[in-house]
Amino acid sequence: MSRRIDTDVVVLGAGPAGLAAACAAMEAGARVVLVEREERVGGILKQCVHDGFGLVRYRSKLSGPEYALRDADRFAALGGAVMLEAFVTKAERRDGGFSLSCVDKGGVVELSSKALVLATGCRERTDRQVFIHGDRPAGILTAGLAQYMINVQGLLPGRRALILGSGDIGLIMARRMTLEGMEVVGAHEAKPEPSGLSRNVRQCLEDFSIPLELSSTVTSVRGGRRVEGVTTARVDEAMRPIPGTERDVECDTLVLSVGLIPENELARSLGVPLDPATKGPKVDQSMHTLVDGVFACGNAVHVNDLADYVSESGETAGRAAAAYASPGARPERRLVPVEAGPGFLYAVPQLVDLGSAAAEASGGATGAGSAGSAGSTGGADERAAFYFRSRATMPGGAVVRMATADGTELYKRRYAVLRPPEMERFELSPHALSEALAGMRGDGARLVVGMERLEPK
Amino acid sequence: MSETKVVTCIECPRGCRLSVSVDGGAATVTGHACPKGEAYGAQEAISPMRTLTTTVVAEGAATRRLPVRTDGELPLGRLLEAMAAIDPVVVRPPLRRGDVIVRDLLGLGVDLVATDDLVPATPSATAPLAASGIAGAAGTTGTAGTAGAEGGRP
Amino acid sequence: MLVIPRKDTNAPRDRAEPRLRDAAAMIARRSRTGGRGIALSERGGSIVIEGQAPSYQEKVEIGWAAAKLGFKGVVNDLSVEGAPEETLSPPLLADSALEGAYYDVVIVGGGVIGSAVARELTRLDLSVALLEKESDVAAHTSSRNDGMVHDGFAAKPGSKKAAYNVRGNRLWEPLCAELGVEFKRPGSLILFGSALSAAAYPVMAERARRNGVDGWEFWSRARVAAEEPNVAGDQHGAFFLPSAGVLSPYKATVALAESAIMNGARVFLDTCVLGMELESGRIARVRTNRGACRAGVVVNAAGNWSDVVAGMAGDRFFSLHQRRGTEAILDADTGRHLRHIMGMPRLVQIKSKTKGGGLVPTVEGNVLVGPTAAEAPGREDYSTRAWELRELEKHVRLNTRLAMGQAITYFAGVRPCTYEEDFVVERSERVPNLVHAAGIQSPGLASAPAIAEDVARMVAEIASGFRAVRPRDGWKARRSAAPEPRRLGPEARNALILGNPAYGRIVCRCEEVSEGEIVDAVRSVLPVSSMDAVKRRTRAGMGRCHGGFCTPRVMEIVARETGSPLWAVTKKGPGSELCVGPTKGARV
């Protein structure tokens, strides 16, 4: 017979988002089962041996494992239960809750829960998705795979690498490969500016005199069994290769750092609507998706550039999932959309739940919400965090405004500079939200975030 | 004689562009948003320093490499030399984050410390978990298995 | 000077064979250079074309035209600047595994044809060896196609293609049941995009009748809309062929090879035939990179090299040209949007030598888009081109729920085509112990079981000339396939995992492949150790992350099971190692 486990909250994924969600839900009094596919908790942070994690959350510069261990310890101290090397094969709504089929080395497990937190992270785009042509030899790998090979398996993927893309993992790997004795001949970015953080361009490329070629891409790969070289080409504004600019570069390794995509196969199977801009579920300020009882957090919702904010959304989702799973009446959801203006690549949350905002403002009618621990911002005065990225670099900065449809301003801030690679965050108090929205009724109710571009001085 | 350098701050994700004018041994920094940035700018203009993060070979452990870092900064120009010195280092479990792996790396006054826990390889790596398949984190999670070990250096 | 017969044929120009004169005139007309520098001769009933062609396309067109003149075959040896004649590059492996051995039958080539022939021959008590130059069977054309088991409508009436296709289509379903390989029969819809094309129905029905296709129907616009809800645009009905099926071509090939091994055949991987030694006109010995073996009968199933292999036996009466096809694979989640194989008819079939491509719902739930068809040199050139993908857009547009943005990968295959554009399935006229199964292009997969039956019969006839040929005792039709836990119900899956926990450890998250399945692949009767071979058998790494997550885990299992150093695990055999060594080794 397969095993059955009944719980309040199931958290899928034990990376930084899932660990934070599981801890927050337990601290809020819920019974939690954390499900993880790998042998250890920590998610992708296990392979991030570089530092720079935790500046926001812990005010210190931690390596990936150190950062992950903080919440792993917190989870262990709470006596949390985790299923390791466990894989969800099916998820469905049943009896007002959720039924999940899982397999692990002990067999099949049927999990049922009142709430579900999706903390499934993201995956890397591959060479096929950026349409590199030519042969398919060994030696083409994503930056994350190169990172796993070098940092976890202790393997050297090649001798001479070219990096396509300038995402943060690619930049980090340029440094790691150089330190481990590989020659990195350059990073090629099709966009006219780097995709990764400026500090990573500095400390990962410039520190080691690795050239960064902007508006340049790889068009084809050469080599039968192992990569022997690639063809690079300059690209125009529409990122089309410019004929005549092709260059053959000898290398045995092509590392791709061309973007991340939220993993949402389970969300999709549960009918959770996704935002085409983020490719993650649409959520409200509690990280509650449009399917009641399904919460989502971390890079499954949108790709963050800081683990700290991944954890923050996990805390929010875990706390809200515990409240949802707690006995008693759930406040009715009254969702109004948050419309992001054309200057935004995206804004999260995409919706605000007036029901829960009102409940928060009136002193925490969410049941379990008062059990928040030190270090979390849980409790009655929980503030709603908004995350956004600008569509284009605004060297002169911009003014970002959030208002109701009828013009009542909730938030305004002048940003000195906005760049797509750098996610921005602001927060609103539940009072501000509920007061401004008090008058909102009917179909026209919505929030609008706008961006006014400023010219450089 | 003063010389002005523009450097990108690496202290935090903001990546401030700092202008540093160096006059003799003294540096004046502008463009920073915090004191860390000011200190970084001054140091960067005179002698860039970096924390080294890498791995060392682990034997008899659940993983093949142990993540490590220096507990202070070393000159940027000596990173590769430090890597070569770290190459032959082999560690065995059990080790905990914070444990010193190499003392006084290259005589630069910084130690190489573990940034993860190292647990022994379990022969049962492919054996089934307990019949319930579910266990308290303290026993079976690996990373979570050293509950409360933060700052556990003797 | 125009085209002339070669001097060494000793045929004065005016007394040249009339067909050669026709050929010369034809080439003079077709060739942009008027055929200058091209020499024609006849050898063993085939026309031999030598000299220089200005382009590969023109070389192929001359070959096609020559094929219409009634010779036994076309040996097109025109050279094309920039496209030098290719030579086999043998595997790095060199040992003497085959040295001095004798087999009643030596099959050259481990594609679907060679593997099906091997299995068919094990019904008899003959010793059978299959030699495959790659590290796995189905490494080339047999894994680089859309898995369609064609209905037989598209083949030219009266051709070998038509006959084998229709027979093969009937054989595949029971064969798949024996092999434990999934087979589905979604049927194929040829959409009529206009009233004019719908008017072609009677002509199409007549062709289907002549080919002996198992059923065809006219579907009205309303029927199409009802049965294929996501069909795009204003269709004027469709020609429906219910017998069209799909299977996984590499799984089927692996299963055929495994079934052959279970019934006593030997399969030698990384084993390339380098030459043949003839004695009194018969093949006596087959030379390989692993030693020379003696052979009673040789079967040429060498795919894109089958003309070269025929040449090793002195029987190169045909030659091949290559037609590359590129296909895109859409996400596993797209299959639910498509119920039938679907395409648009090509009313103008002038240059079309193959079905026009379209959408194929695979057994695994993906949708395959394509293939394209482009004459291009390169027997193993699987590089893809940007324009080919753009060409696939037209197929995707047939379905409102599909888009090229759903593509998780794309790949190219090369069809081995004779200039007659038909299969060569026959006993050699010149070498008494050689059987050809060559030029097996589309619909080769569909035809394979029928071709295998005929080839096995020809081999048995030859073999009975030197020994008694009896049925093999205890021949097993059923292959015990390795379990696929994801296809089991919860209780059966639970029981499987309790018996072997490795089936409960999911290694490939996109395709839900367990460690146990990877171990099965590595330890099977046809053991393999490359990532590509494991991928073909288990689908690990075939999903949307494209191996980003599972590659290290599969490497660990393969290394553990084969005793290889972790870094030396290969993508597709020696020379394609995934890494160069451990970190912390000697710095360069």
Short mmCIF file of C-alpha atoms in Angstrom, two decimals, chain A residues 1-4 36-39 44 46 85-89 101 103-110 120 122-124 126-139 141-142 144-145 148-159 176 178-182 221 223-226 252 263 265 268, chain C residues 91-92 133-135 144 331 333 336 381-386 389 404 407-411 489-491 493-494 497-498 500-506 508-510 512 515 532 535 544-549 551-553 555-556 566-567 571-584 586-588:
data_model
loop_
_atom_site.label_atom_id
_atom_site.label_comp_id
_atom_site.label_asym_id
_atom_site.label_seq_id
_atom_site.Cartn_x
_atom_site.Cartn_y
_atom_site.Cartn_z
CA MET A 1 0.00 0.00 0.00
CA SER A 2 1.18 3.49 -0.71
CA ARG A 3 1.55 5.78 2.27
CA ARG A 4 -0.80 8.63 3.13
CA GLU A 36 12.44 18.36 -2.00
CA ARG A 37 13.65 16.60 -5.14
CA GLU A 38 17.31 16.54 -4.20
CA GLU A 39 19.37 14.83 -1.53
CA ILE A 44 20.55 26.02 -6.12
CA LYS A 46 24.19 24.57 -2.55
CA GLU A 85 14.60 12.93 -3.08
CA ALA A 86 10.84 13.11 -3.37
CA PHE A 87 9.08 14.03 -6.55
CA VAL A 88 5.50 15.14 -7.08
CA THR A 89 4.05 13.24 -10.01
CA SER A 101 1.05 12.01 -5.51
CA VAL A 103 7.37 9.15 -5.17
CA ASP A 104 10.52 8.68 -3.17
CA LYS A 105 12.78 5.74 -2.48
CA GLY A 106 10.22 4.38 -0.03
CA GLY A 107 7.48 4.17 -2.64
CA VAL A 108 4.43 6.21 -3.47
CA VAL A 109 3.13 8.77 -0.99
CA GLU A 110 -0.27 10.38 -1.19
CA THR A 120 9.80 25.28 -7.44
CA CYS A 122 13.44 28.31 -12.15
CA ARG A 123 15.37 26.63 -14.91
CA GLU A 124 17.88 27.93 -17.40
CA THR A 126 19.20 26.45 -23.29
CA ASP A 127 21.08 26.78 -26.55
CA ARG A 128 18.05 25.42 -28.37
CA GLN A 129 15.89 28.18 -27.01
CA VAL A 130 18.25 30.87 -28.22
CA PHE A 131 18.52 29.07 -31.56
CA ILE A 132 22.20 28.47 -32.00
CA HIS A 133 22.74 26.37 -35.08
CA GLY A 134 25.37 23.97 -36.28
CA ASP A 135 26.51 20.71 -34.71
CA ARG A 136 25.62 19.24 -31.33
CA PRO A 137 28.96 18.17 -29.88
CA ALA A 138 29.85 17.75 -26.21
CA GLY A 139 30.98 20.97 -24.56
CA LEU A 141 26.39 23.68 -21.28
CA THR A 142 24.40 26.17 -19.29
CA GLY A 144 24.24 26.52 -13.90
CA LEU A 145 25.34 23.12 -15.14
CA TYR A 148 27.29 22.25 -10.58
CA MET A 149 30.07 20.37 -12.35
CA ILE A 150 32.85 22.58 -11.03
CA ASN A 151 31.59 23.32 -7.52
CA VAL A 152 29.76 20.13 -6.57
CA GLN A 153 31.17 17.39 -8.79
CA GLY A 154 34.67 18.83 -8.93
CA LEU A 155 34.88 18.48 -12.68
CA LEU A 156 36.51 20.73 -15.22
CA PRO A 157 34.13 21.04 -18.17
CA GLY A 158 36.82 22.15 -20.63
CA ARG A 159 40.01 24.14 -21.14
CA ARG A 176 35.11 30.38 -11.23
CA THR A 178 39.33 31.27 -14.49
CA LEU A 179 40.20 30.51 -10.88
CA GLU A 180 40.05 26.77 -11.57
CA GLY A 181 42.53 27.15 -14.43
CA MET A 182 40.36 27.44 -17.51
CA VAL A 221 28.80 25.82 -33.13
CA GLY A 223 32.75 20.34 -33.90
CA GLY A 224 31.69 16.75 -34.35
CA ARG A 225 32.29 15.09 -31.02
CA ARG A 226 33.56 17.95 -28.86
CA ASP A 252 36.18 23.65 -26.48
CA GLU A 263 9.35 26.38 -13.34
CA GLU A 265 4.58 22.75 -14.58
CA ARG A 268 -0.11 24.82 -14.83
CA PRO C 91 35.61 4.92 -34.21
CA LEU C 92 38.60 5.45 -31.94
CA LYS C 133 30.00 1.96 -36.15
CA GLU C 134 28.47 4.23 -33.50
CA SER C 135 28.24 3.72 -29.74
CA ARG C 144 16.44 11.51 -36.53
CA ASP C 331 7.00 21.03 -25.28
CA ASP C 333 2.51 19.83 -22.85
CA ARG C 336 -3.09 17.64 -25.95
CA ASP C 381 25.69 16.64 -41.33
CA TYR C 382 23.10 17.30 -38.68
CA SER C 383 23.77 20.98 -38.33
CA THR C 384 20.63 23.06 -38.47
CA ARG C 385 20.05 26.38 -40.22
CA ALA C 386 18.02 29.36 -39.16
CA LEU C 389 13.20 26.73 -38.59
CA MET C 404 7.30 27.93 -32.44
CA ALA C 407 9.87 24.49 -29.23
CA ILE C 408 12.18 22.88 -26.71
CA THR C 409 14.66 21.75 -29.29
CA TYR C 410 15.18 21.00 -32.94
CA PHE C 411 17.27 18.52 -34.84
CA GLY C 489 -0.68 3.12 -11.38
CA PRO C 490 0.13 4.14 -7.80
CA GLU C 491 -0.02 0.63 -6.28
CA ARG C 493 4.53 1.79 -8.86
CA ASN C 494 4.72 1.51 -5.09
CA ILE C 497 9.81 0.88 -5.74
CA LEU C 498 9.56 -1.37 -2.68
CA ASN C 500 13.97 -1.61 -6.00
CA PRO C 501 14.18 1.84 -4.41
CA ALA C 502 16.10 3.17 -7.42
CA TYR C 503 12.78 3.33 -9.26
CA GLY C 504 11.67 5.84 -6.65
CA ARG C 505 14.55 8.23 -7.16
CA ILE C 506 13.58 10.64 -9.92
CA CYS C 508 15.17 13.63 -14.75
CA ARG C 509 12.47 15.91 -13.47
CA CYS C 510 11.11 17.04 -16.84
CA GLU C 512 10.06 11.85 -14.68
CA GLU C 515 17.57 6.12 -11.44
CA ASP C 532 22.78 10.31 -25.83
CA LYS C 535 18.61 9.71 -23.37
CA ARG C 544 12.32 21.22 -21.47
CA CYS C 545 15.42 21.86 -19.33
CA HIS C 546 17.40 19.92 -21.87
CA GLY C 547 19.56 18.13 -19.38
CA GLY C 548 20.42 21.20 -17.33
CA PHE C 549 19.41 19.47 -14.12
CA THR C 551 23.08 15.65 -16.68
CA PRO C 552 25.25 15.47 -13.52
CA ARG C 553 23.00 12.85 -11.98
CA MET C 555 26.74 11.06 -15.30
CA GLU C 556 27.10 9.81 -11.73
CA LEU C 566 33.11 10.71 -13.80
CA TRP C 567 34.68 13.27 -16.12
CA LYS C 571 27.89 12.48 -24.91
CA LYS C 572 28.06 10.09 -27.86
CA GLY C 573 31.02 7.78 -27.54
CA PRO C 574 34.81 8.17 -27.34
CA GLY C 575 35.98 11.68 -28.19
CA SER C 576 32.86 13.32 -26.82
CA GLU C 577 33.77 13.31 -23.12
CA LEU C 578 31.66 15.81 -21.20
CA CYS C 579 34.60 17.08 -19.14
CA VAL C 580 38.37 17.15 -19.41
CA GLY C 581 39.23 16.02 -15.89
CA PRO C 582 38.75 16.85 -12.23
CA THR C 583 39.29 20.34 -10.87
CA LYS C 584 42.36 20.80 -8.68
CA ALA C 586 47.38 19.96 -12.94
CA ARG C 587 46.87 23.55 -13.96
CA VAL C 588 47.36 24.29 -17.64
#
